[in-house]
Coordinates of C-alpha atoms in Angstrom, one line a residue:
X209 CA 0.0 0.0 0.0
X210 CA 1.3 3.5 -0.9
X211 CA 2.6 5.3 2.2
X212 CA 0.0 7.6 3.7
X213 CA 2.7 10.0 5.2
X214 CA 6.0 10.7 3.5
X215 CA 8.6 12.9 5.2
X216 CA 11.5 14.3 3.1
X217 CA 14.4 15.5 5.2
X218 CA 16.6 18.1 3.3
X219 CA 15.5 20.6 0.7
X220 CA 17.5 21.7 -2.2
X221 CA 17.1 20.2 -5.7
X222 CA 17.0 16.6 -4.6
X223 CA 14.6 17.2 -1.7
X224 CA 12.1 19.2 -3.6
X225 CA 12.2 16.8 -6.6
X226 CA 11.5 14.0 -4.2
X227 CA 8.5 15.8 -2.6
X228 CA 7.0 16.9 -5.9
X229 CA 7.5 13.6 -7.8
X230 CA 6.3 11.4 -5.0
X231 CA 3.3 13.6 -4.2
X232 CA 2.4 13.8 -7.9
X233 CA 2.6 10.0 -8.3
X234 CA 0.4 9.5 -5.3
X235 CA -2.2 11.9 -6.7
X236 CA -2.2 10.3 -10.1
X237 CA -2.6 6.8 -8.6
X238 CA -5.5 8.0 -6.4
X239 CA -3.5 7.4 -3.2
X240 CA -4.2 9.6 -0.1
X241 CA -0.7 10.9 0.9
X242 CA 0.6 13.7 3.0
X243 CA 4.1 14.9 2.0
X244 CA 6.2 17.0 4.4
X245 CA 9.6 18.5 3.7
X246 CA 11.9 19.4 6.6
X247 CA 14.7 21.8 5.6
X248 CA 16.7 24.3 7.6
X249 CA 17.4 27.8 6.5
X250 CA 20.5 27.6 8.6
X251 CA 22.2 25.2 6.2
X252 CA 23.7 26.9 3.2
X253 CA 24.9 25.6 -0.1
X254 CA 28.1 26.2 -2.1
X255 CA 26.3 27.4 -5.2
X256 CA 29.1 26.7 -7.7
X257 CA 26.8 25.6 -10.5
X258 CA 25.4 22.2 -11.5
X259 CA 24.6 20.6 -14.8
X260 CA 21.6 18.4 -15.6
X261 CA 20.8 15.9 -18.3
X262 CA 17.7 16.2 -20.6
X263 CA 15.6 14.2 -18.1
X264 CA 15.3 17.4 -16.0
X265 CA 13.6 19.2 -18.9
X266 CA 11.2 16.3 -19.3
X267 CA 10.4 16.5 -15.6
X268 CA 9.5 20.2 -16.0
X269 CA 7.2 19.4 -18.8
X270 CA 5.6 16.6 -16.9
X271 CA 4.7 19.0 -14.1
X272 CA 3.5 21.6 -16.7
X273 CA 6.2 24.1 -15.5
X274 CA 7.2 26.9 -17.7
X275 CA 10.7 26.6 -19.0
X276 CA 11.2 30.3 -19.7
X277 CA 10.1 31.2 -16.2
X278 CA 12.5 28.6 -14.8
X279 CA 15.4 29.9 -16.8
X280 CA 14.7 33.5 -15.9
X281 CA 14.0 32.9 -12.2
X282 CA 17.0 30.7 -11.5
X283 CA 19.6 32.3 -13.8
X284 CA 20.0 29.0 -15.6
X285 CA 21.5 28.5 -19.0
X286 CA 21.2 25.9 -21.8
X287 CA 23.4 22.8 -22.0
X288 CA 23.8 20.8 -25.2
X289 CA 26.6 18.6 -23.9
X290 CA 30.1 18.6 -22.4
X291 CA 33.3 20.0 -24.0
X292 CA 36.3 18.0 -23.0
X293 CA 39.6 20.0 -23.4
X294 CA 43.1 18.4 -23.2
X295 CA 41.8 14.9 -22.2
X296 CA 43.1 12.9 -25.1
X297 CA 46.2 15.0 -25.3
X298 CA 47.1 18.7 -24.7
X299 CA 45.7 20.9 -27.3
X300 CA 42.9 18.5 -28.3
X301 CA 39.2 19.0 -27.6
X302 CA 36.1 17.0 -28.3
X303 CA 32.4 17.5 -27.5
X304 CA 29.8 15.1 -26.1
X305 CA 26.5 16.3 -27.5
X306 CA 23.5 14.7 -25.6
X307 CA 21.0 14.4 -28.5
X308 CA 20.5 11.1 -30.3
X309 CA 20.0 11.6 -34.1
X310 CA 19.3 7.9 -34.7
X311 CA 15.8 8.4 -33.2
X312 CA 15.0 11.0 -35.9
X313 CA 16.7 9.2 -38.7
X314 CA 14.8 6.1 -38.0
X315 CA 17.7 3.6 -37.7
X316 CA 17.2 0.6 -35.5
X317 CA 20.9 0.3 -35.2
X318 CA 23.6 3.0 -34.7
X319 CA 24.4 3.2 -38.4
X320 CA 25.0 7.0 -38.4
X321 CA 27.8 6.6 -35.8
X322 CA 29.3 3.6 -37.6
X323 CA 29.3 5.6 -40.9
X324 CA 30.9 8.6 -39.3
X325 CA 33.6 6.5 -37.6
X326 CA 34.3 4.7 -40.9
X327 CA 34.9 8.0 -42.6
X328 CA 37.2 9.3 -39.9
X329 CA 34.8 12.1 -39.3
X330 CA 33.4 13.3 -35.9
X331 CA 30.2 11.6 -34.9
X332 CA 29.1 15.1 -33.7
X333 CA 28.5 16.2 -37.4
X334 CA 25.2 14.4 -37.4
X335 CA 24.1 15.9 -34.0
X336 CA 22.0 19.1 -34.0
X337 CA 23.4 19.9 -30.6
X338 CA 27.0 19.9 -31.9
X339 CA 26.1 22.6 -34.5
X340 CA 24.3 24.7 -32.0
X341 CA 27.2 24.3 -29.6
X342 CA 29.7 25.3 -32.4
X343 CA 27.8 28.5 -32.9
X344 CA 27.0 29.3 -29.2
X345 CA 23.3 29.2 -30.1
X346 CA 20.1 28.6 -28.2
X347 CA 17.7 25.8 -29.1
X348 CA 15.1 28.3 -30.4
X349 CA 14.6 30.5 -33.5
X350 CA 12.3 33.5 -33.9
X351 CA 9.5 32.8 -36.4
X352 CA 6.6 35.2 -36.8
X353 CA 7.6 37.0 -33.5
X354 CA 7.5 33.7 -31.5
X355 CA 10.2 31.4 -30.2
X356 CA 10.1 28.0 -31.8
X357 CA 12.3 25.0 -31.3
X358 CA 14.9 24.4 -34.0
X359 CA 14.8 20.6 -33.4
X360 CA 13.0 17.7 -31.7
X361 CA 15.5 17.0 -28.9
X362 CA 15.4 17.7 -25.2
X363 CA 18.3 19.9 -24.1
X364 CA 19.6 20.2 -20.5
X365 CA 20.5 23.1 -18.2
X366 CA 23.1 24.6 -16.0
X367 CA 22.0 26.3 -12.8
X368 CA 22.8 27.2 -9.2
X369 CA 21.3 24.3 -7.3
X370 CA 20.2 26.5 -4.4
X371 CA 18.2 28.8 -6.7
X372 CA 16.7 25.8 -8.5
X373 CA 15.6 24.2 -5.2
X374 CA 14.0 27.5 -4.1
X375 CA 12.1 27.7 -7.4
X376 CA 10.9 24.1 -7.2
X377 CA 9.7 24.8 -3.7
X378 CA 7.6 27.8 -5.0
X379 CA 6.0 25.4 -7.5
X380 CA 5.3 22.6 -5.1
X381 CA 1.6 21.9 -4.4
X382 CA 0.0 20.4 -1.3
X383 CA 3.4 20.0 0.5
X384 CA 3.9 20.9 4.1
X385 CA 7.2 22.5 5.1
X386 CA 9.1 22.7 8.4
X387 CA 12.1 25.0 8.9
X388 CA 14.1 22.9 11.3
X389 CA 16.9 20.3 11.7
X390 CA 16.7 16.7 12.8
X391 CA 18.1 16.1 16.2
X392 CA 17.2 12.5 17.0
X393 CA 16.0 9.5 15.0
X394 CA 13.7 7.1 17.0
X395 CA 13.7 3.6 15.6
X396 CA 11.6 0.5 16.3
X397 CA 13.5 -1.9 18.6
X398 CA 12.7 -5.0 16.6
X399 CA 12.2 -3.9 12.9
X400 CA 14.7 -1.1 13.0
X401 CA 12.2 1.1 11.1
X402 CA 12.1 4.8 11.8
X403 CA 9.2 5.7 14.1
X404 CA 9.7 9.4 14.4
X405 CA 12.2 12.3 14.1
X406 CA 12.9 14.7 16.9
X407 CA 13.6 18.2 15.7
X408 CA 15.7 20.8 17.3
X409 CA 12.7 23.0 17.9
X410 CA 11.1 20.2 19.9
X411 CA 8.6 18.9 17.3
X412 CA 8.2 15.2 16.8
X413 CA 7.5 14.0 13.2
X414 CA 6.0 10.6 12.4
X415 CA 5.7 9.1 8.9
X416 CA 5.4 5.9 7.0
X417 CA 8.2 6.6 4.6
X418 CA 11.3 8.8 5.3
X419 CA 13.4 10.2 2.4
X420 CA 16.9 11.2 3.3
X421 CA 18.1 14.1 1.2
X422 CA 20.5 15.5 3.8
X423 CA 23.6 15.1 1.6
X424 CA 26.9 14.0 3.1
X425 CA 25.4 14.1 6.6
X426 CA 23.1 11.1 5.8
X427 CA 21.2 12.0 8.9
X428 CA 18.6 9.2 8.4
X429 CA 20.2 6.4 6.4
X430 CA 23.3 6.6 8.5
X431 CA 21.6 5.4 11.7
X432 CA 19.7 2.8 9.6
X433 CA 23.1 1.1 9.0
X434 CA 23.7 2.2 5.4
X435 CA 27.1 0.8 4.4
X436 CA 29.3 2.7 1.9
X437 CA 30.7 1.0 -1.2
X438 CA 33.8 2.9 -2.1
X439 CA 35.0 3.5 -5.6
X440 CA 38.4 4.6 -4.4
X441 CA 40.2 1.9 -6.4
X442 CA 38.5 2.8 -9.7
X443 CA 38.2 6.6 -9.8
X444 CA 41.4 8.6 -9.6
X445 CA 40.4 11.9 -8.1
X446 CA 39.4 12.5 -4.4
X447 CA 39.3 16.3 -3.8
X448 CA 37.8 19.4 -5.2
X449 CA 38.3 23.2 -4.7
X450 CA 35.3 25.2 -6.0
X451 CA 35.4 28.8 -7.0
X452 CA 33.6 31.4 -9.1
X453 CA 34.6 33.4 -12.2
X454 CA 32.9 36.5 -13.6
X455 CA 31.4 36.5 -17.0
X456 CA 32.9 39.5 -18.9
X457 CA 30.5 42.0 -20.4
X458 CA 29.5 41.0 -23.9
X459 CA 31.1 37.6 -23.8
X460 CA 29.0 34.9 -25.4
X461 CA 27.9 32.1 -23.0
X462 CA 28.9 28.7 -24.3
X463 CA 25.9 26.3 -24.0
X464 CA 28.0 23.5 -22.6
X465 CA 29.9 22.4 -19.6
X466 CA 33.7 22.7 -19.9
X467 CA 35.6 19.8 -18.5
X468 CA 39.3 20.9 -18.8
X469 CA 41.9 18.2 -18.0
X470 CA 44.8 19.5 -15.8
X471 CA 48.0 18.1 -14.4
X472 CA 46.3 16.1 -11.5
X473 CA 42.7 16.0 -12.5
X474 CA 40.3 18.3 -14.3
X475 CA 38.6 21.7 -13.9
X476 CA 34.8 22.2 -14.4
X477 CA 33.4 25.5 -15.7
X478 CA 29.6 25.7 -15.6
X479 CA 27.9 28.9 -16.9
X480 CA 24.9 30.5 -15.2
X481 CA 23.5 33.8 -16.3
X482 CA 25.5 35.7 -13.7
X483 CA 28.8 33.9 -13.3
X484 CA 30.7 30.7 -14.0
X485 CA 30.7 28.1 -11.3
X486 CA 34.1 26.4 -11.4
X487 CA 36.2 23.9 -9.5
X488 CA 39.3 21.8 -9.8
X489 CA 38.8 18.1 -9.1
X490 CA 42.1 16.5 -8.4
X491 CA 44.1 13.7 -6.7
X492 CA 45.6 14.8 -3.4
X493 CA 48.0 11.9 -3.8
X494 CA 49.7 13.9 -6.5
X495 CA 49.2 17.6 -5.5
X496 CA 48.2 19.4 -2.3
X497 CA 45.2 21.8 -2.3
X498 CA 47.7 24.8 -2.3
X499 CA 49.5 23.3 -5.3
X500 CA 46.2 22.7 -7.1
X501 CA 45.1 26.3 -6.5
X502 CA 48.5 27.6 -7.8
X503 CA 48.2 25.4 -10.9
X504 CA 44.7 26.7 -11.8
X505 CA 45.8 30.3 -11.1
X506 CA 48.6 29.7 -13.5
X507 CA 46.3 28.3 -16.2
X508 CA 43.8 31.1 -15.8
X509 CA 46.4 33.8 -15.4
X510 CA 44.8 35.4 -12.3
X511 CA 44.1 34.6 -8.6
X512 CA 41.0 32.7 -7.6
X513 CA 39.0 32.7 -4.3
X514 CA 38.6 29.1 -3.2
X515 CA 35.2 28.7 -1.6
X516 CA 35.6 25.3 0.0
X517 CA 37.8 22.2 0.2
X518 CA 35.7 19.1 -0.6
X519 CA 36.9 15.6 0.0
X520 CA 35.5 13.2 -2.4
X521 CA 34.8 9.7 -1.1
X522 CA 33.4 8.4 -4.4
X523 CA 31.0 5.6 -4.0
X524 CA 27.4 4.6 -3.1
X525 CA 25.4 3.0 -0.4
X526 CA 25.2 -0.7 -0.5
X527 CA 21.5 -0.4 0.0
X528 CA 19.7 2.9 -0.8
X529 CA 16.4 1.7 0.7
X530 CA 16.5 0.2 4.2
X531 CA 13.3 -0.5 6.0
X532 CA 11.1 2.6 5.7
X533 CA 14.0 4.9 4.7
X534 CA 15.2 5.8 1.2
X535 CA 18.3 7.9 0.5
X536 CA 18.5 10.1 -2.6
X537 CA 21.0 12.5 -4.1
X538 CA 24.3 12.9 -2.2
X539 CA 22.9 10.9 0.7
X540 CA 22.9 7.8 -1.6
X541 CA 26.0 8.3 -3.8
X542 CA 28.8 10.7 -4.7
X543 CA 30.8 10.9 -7.9
X544 CA 32.9 13.6 -9.4
X545 CA 30.7 15.9 -11.4
X546 CA 32.0 14.9 -14.8
X547 CA 28.8 13.7 -16.5
X548 CA 26.0 15.4 -14.5
X549 CA 25.0 12.2 -12.9
X550 CA 23.7 13.5 -9.6
X551 CA 20.3 15.1 -10.5
X552 CA 19.8 12.7 -13.3
X553 CA 20.2 9.8 -10.9
X554 CA 17.8 11.4 -8.5
X555 CA 15.1 11.8 -11.0
X556 CA 15.4 8.3 -12.4
X557 CA 15.5 6.8 -8.9
X558 CA 12.3 8.6 -8.0
X559 CA 10.6 7.2 -11.1
X560 CA 11.7 3.7 -10.0
X561 CA 10.6 4.4 -6.5
X562 CA 7.2 5.6 -7.6
X563 CA 6.7 2.5 -9.6
X564 CA 7.1 0.1 -6.6
X565 CA 5.6 2.2 -3.8
X566 CA 2.1 0.8 -4.3
X567 CA 3.5 -2.5 -3.1
X568 CA 6.6 -1.6 -1.0
X569 CA 7.5 -5.2 0.1
X570 CA 10.9 -6.8 0.5
X571 CA 10.9 -7.9 -3.1
X572 CA 10.3 -4.3 -4.3
X573 CA 13.1 -3.0 -2.0
X574 CA 15.4 -5.6 -3.4
X575 CA 14.6 -4.7 -7.0
X576 CA 14.9 -1.0 -6.3
X577 CA 18.3 -1.4 -4.5
X578 CA 19.7 -3.5 -7.3
X579 CA 18.7 -1.0 -10.0
X580 CA 20.0 2.0 -7.9
X581 CA 23.3 0.2 -7.4
X582 CA 23.6 -0.7 -11.0
X583 CA 22.9 2.8 -12.1
X584 CA 25.7 4.3 -10.0
X585 CA 28.1 1.5 -10.9
X586 CA 27.5 2.2 -14.6
X587 CA 28.0 5.9 -14.0
X588 CA 31.4 5.0 -12.3
X589 CA 32.5 3.0 -15.3
X590 CA 31.4 5.6 -17.8
X591 CA 33.4 8.3 -15.9
X592 CA 36.4 6.1 -15.6
X593 CA 36.6 5.6 -19.4
X594 CA 37.2 9.4 -19.8
X595 CA 40.7 8.9 -18.3
X596 CA 41.9 6.5 -21.0
X597 CA 44.2 9.0 -22.4
X598 CA 47.4 9.4 -24.5
X599 CA 48.7 11.8 -21.9
X600 CA 51.7 10.8 -19.8
X601 CA 53.0 14.4 -19.1
X602 CA 52.5 14.3 -15.3
X603 CA 52.7 11.6 -12.6
X604 CA 48.9 11.7 -12.3
X605 CA 48.4 10.7 -15.9
X606 CA 51.1 8.2 -15.8
X607 CA 49.5 6.5 -12.8
X608 CA 46.0 6.7 -14.2
X609 CA 47.2 4.8 -17.3
X610 CA 47.9 1.7 -15.2
X611 CA 44.6 1.7 -13.2
X612 CA 42.0 0.6 -15.7
X613 CA 39.9 -2.2 -14.3
X614 CA 39.8 -5.5 -16.3
X615 CA 36.1 -5.2 -17.1
X616 CA 36.7 -1.9 -18.8
X617 CA 39.8 -3.1 -20.6
X618 CA 37.7 -5.9 -22.0
X619 CA 35.0 -3.5 -23.2
X620 CA 37.5 -1.3 -24.9
X621 CA 39.0 -4.4 -26.6
X622 CA 35.5 -5.3 -27.9
X623 CA 34.9 -1.8 -29.1
X624 CA 38.1 -2.0 -31.2
X625 CA 36.3 -4.6 -33.2
X626 CA 33.0 -2.8 -33.5
X627 CA 31.4 0.6 -32.8
X628 CA 29.4 0.4 -29.5
X629 CA 25.7 -0.2 -30.2
X630 CA 22.5 -0.9 -28.2
X631 CA 23.4 -4.6 -28.0
X632 CA 26.4 -3.8 -25.8
X633 CA 24.3 -2.3 -23.0
X634 CA 21.7 -3.9 -20.8
X635 CA 18.4 -2.0 -21.0
X636 CA 17.7 -0.1 -17.8
X637 CA 14.4 -0.9 -15.9
X638 CA 11.3 0.8 -17.2
X639 CA 13.2 1.9 -20.3
X640 CA 14.5 4.9 -18.3
X641 CA 17.4 6.9 -19.8
X642 CA 20.9 5.6 -18.9
X643 CA 24.5 5.7 -20.0
X644 CA 24.1 3.7 -23.2
X645 CA 25.8 3.8 -26.6
X646 CA 24.6 7.3 -27.6
X647 CA 26.7 8.8 -24.8
X648 CA 29.6 6.4 -25.1
X649 CA 30.3 6.8 -28.8
X650 CA 31.1 10.6 -28.8
X651 CA 33.4 10.1 -25.8
X652 CA 35.2 7.1 -27.3
X653 CA 35.4 8.8 -30.7
X654 CA 36.8 11.9 -29.1
X655 CA 39.5 9.9 -27.3
X656 CA 40.5 8.1 -30.4
X657 CA 39.4 4.7 -29.0
X658 CA 37.3 3.5 -32.0
X659 CA 38.5 1.7 -35.1
X660 CA 37.6 3.2 -38.5
X661 CA 38.6 0.0 -40.3
X662 CA 36.3 -2.2 -38.2
X663 CA 33.5 0.3 -39.0
X664 CA 34.2 0.0 -42.7
X665 CA 34.3 -3.8 -42.5
X666 CA 30.9 -3.8 -40.8
X667 CA 29.3 -1.5 -43.4
X668 CA 30.8 -3.5 -46.2
X669 CA 28.7 -6.4 -45.0
X670 CA 25.6 -4.2 -44.9
X671 CA 25.7 -2.2 -48.2
X672 CA 22.1 -1.0 -48.1
X673 CA 22.4 0.3 -44.6
X674 CA 25.7 1.9 -45.6
X675 CA 24.0 3.8 -48.4
X676 CA 21.1 4.9 -46.2
X677 CA 23.5 6.0 -43.5
X678 CA 25.6 8.1 -45.9
X679 CA 22.5 9.9 -47.3
X680 CA 21.2 10.5 -43.8
X681 CA 24.5 11.7 -42.4
X682 CA 24.9 14.2 -45.2
X683 CA 21.3 15.3 -45.0
X684 CA 21.3 15.8 -41.2
X685 CA 24.6 17.7 -41.2
X686 CA 23.3 20.1 -43.9
X687 CA 19.9 20.5 -42.1
X688 CA 21.5 21.0 -38.7
X689 CA 24.0 23.6 -39.9
X690 CA 21.1 25.6 -41.4
X691 CA 19.1 25.2 -38.2
X692 CA 22.0 26.4 -36.1
X693 CA 22.4 29.5 -38.3
X694 CA 18.7 30.4 -37.7
X695 CA 18.8 29.8 -34.0
X696 CA 19.0 32.8 -31.5
X697 CA 22.5 33.3 -30.0
X698 CA 22.6 31.9 -26.5
X699 CA 23.2 35.0 -24.6
X700 CA 20.7 37.1 -26.5
X701 CA 18.1 34.3 -25.9
X702 CA 18.8 34.4 -22.1
X703 CA 18.6 38.2 -22.0
X704 CA 15.3 38.1 -23.9
X705 CA 13.8 36.1 -21.1
X706 CA 14.0 39.1 -18.8
X707 CA 12.4 41.5 -21.3
X708 CA 8.7 42.3 -21.2
X709 CA 6.6 40.1 -23.6

């Protein structure tokens, strides 16, 4: 039976997504459910910028929320993908556009990717988002005085997570809020389930399901015995120093996340409308925080003001759902922010959770925990592949070259024989979006890890498909270049959101 009372502890993006999505699922299913969010105004956030995947836009549309209002109110920007600078080697860049042209072209297999690889051309040429990114454009054009989409794909966003959480809270319906912090967790002596929460203000909160969105504090799932599965042996970075950069007047805002490889890790640069949220993610086995700051200041050519020193214990909970407590967001897992996995993972996990809550028995918990664990493990492996590099110019890159797990080495060997396709990836439950071939191919292509001759050999065995792929590749590239030229420049589009209609 669907829980009659749900208590979400912790606001921010994860907490308000949980409250809205679970409350909405209950209403749509005809379940009587009271949702309460406990968040404290005393707990601040870093606010250095966060990127999403396209699933966040789909979530806005699901709730009937206005995208233009969201962008204007939160100072958000458009994201078409990630630009990777200096990962393969110094001076080399490649992009990872997040749209999937195969869905529009009508191919059941990834023939466009195979054709582009066989020709030694970037797979991005057949992606609308690549052309929009190249021209620093928005996803809209002006037609008859109205903004209209230039393509059929969902884009993503960059935003300050504190502002996004505040905006989501303003849109939440039929959700009670309490401004306080959890002081005690009372549990059942036999089952271990949470009976109630004692707040600092003296209030006692009871519920049937508790959702832990308290971040690294893990205020609820910690007392429940949530064990941490560390990725320390797989992922090479373990520290981050975030900082802000100003956006110079008149400078175009690139509609992508910049991931810029450095001597001991990489730097992120995420644009919001008011500033760049940045940070250096590095290995403290190779440089100290002071050395990392000095390196970034040397690269940028000016001092930075470090806003925090974050230790990254990459990993996940062994069980995300224990008893009547579910952990989401940073309470459940933590990875370096290379592929915008955090918010995406939260939204997908909430979809999974909503699907099993009508019958939340041990079997449902087991299935949910298995899917949640697999999701983060797959994120880990996808991130790790980014470090397969030609670089050997620093001790960090030399050491990283010898750390590739056997399972990933085997997959790379397979992909030397063929371009990754849908058959290489197990479908995710409910058909939800995941790190499948359409995200792997641009990354592997950019790193030079695909084999053009193998692609040619495959196409030679499929001549009709080769001819269709060649026509589609040329047609899409031409169409998308034209669409990009017609699209509104990104910064002008953002500025237009603040002008009277």
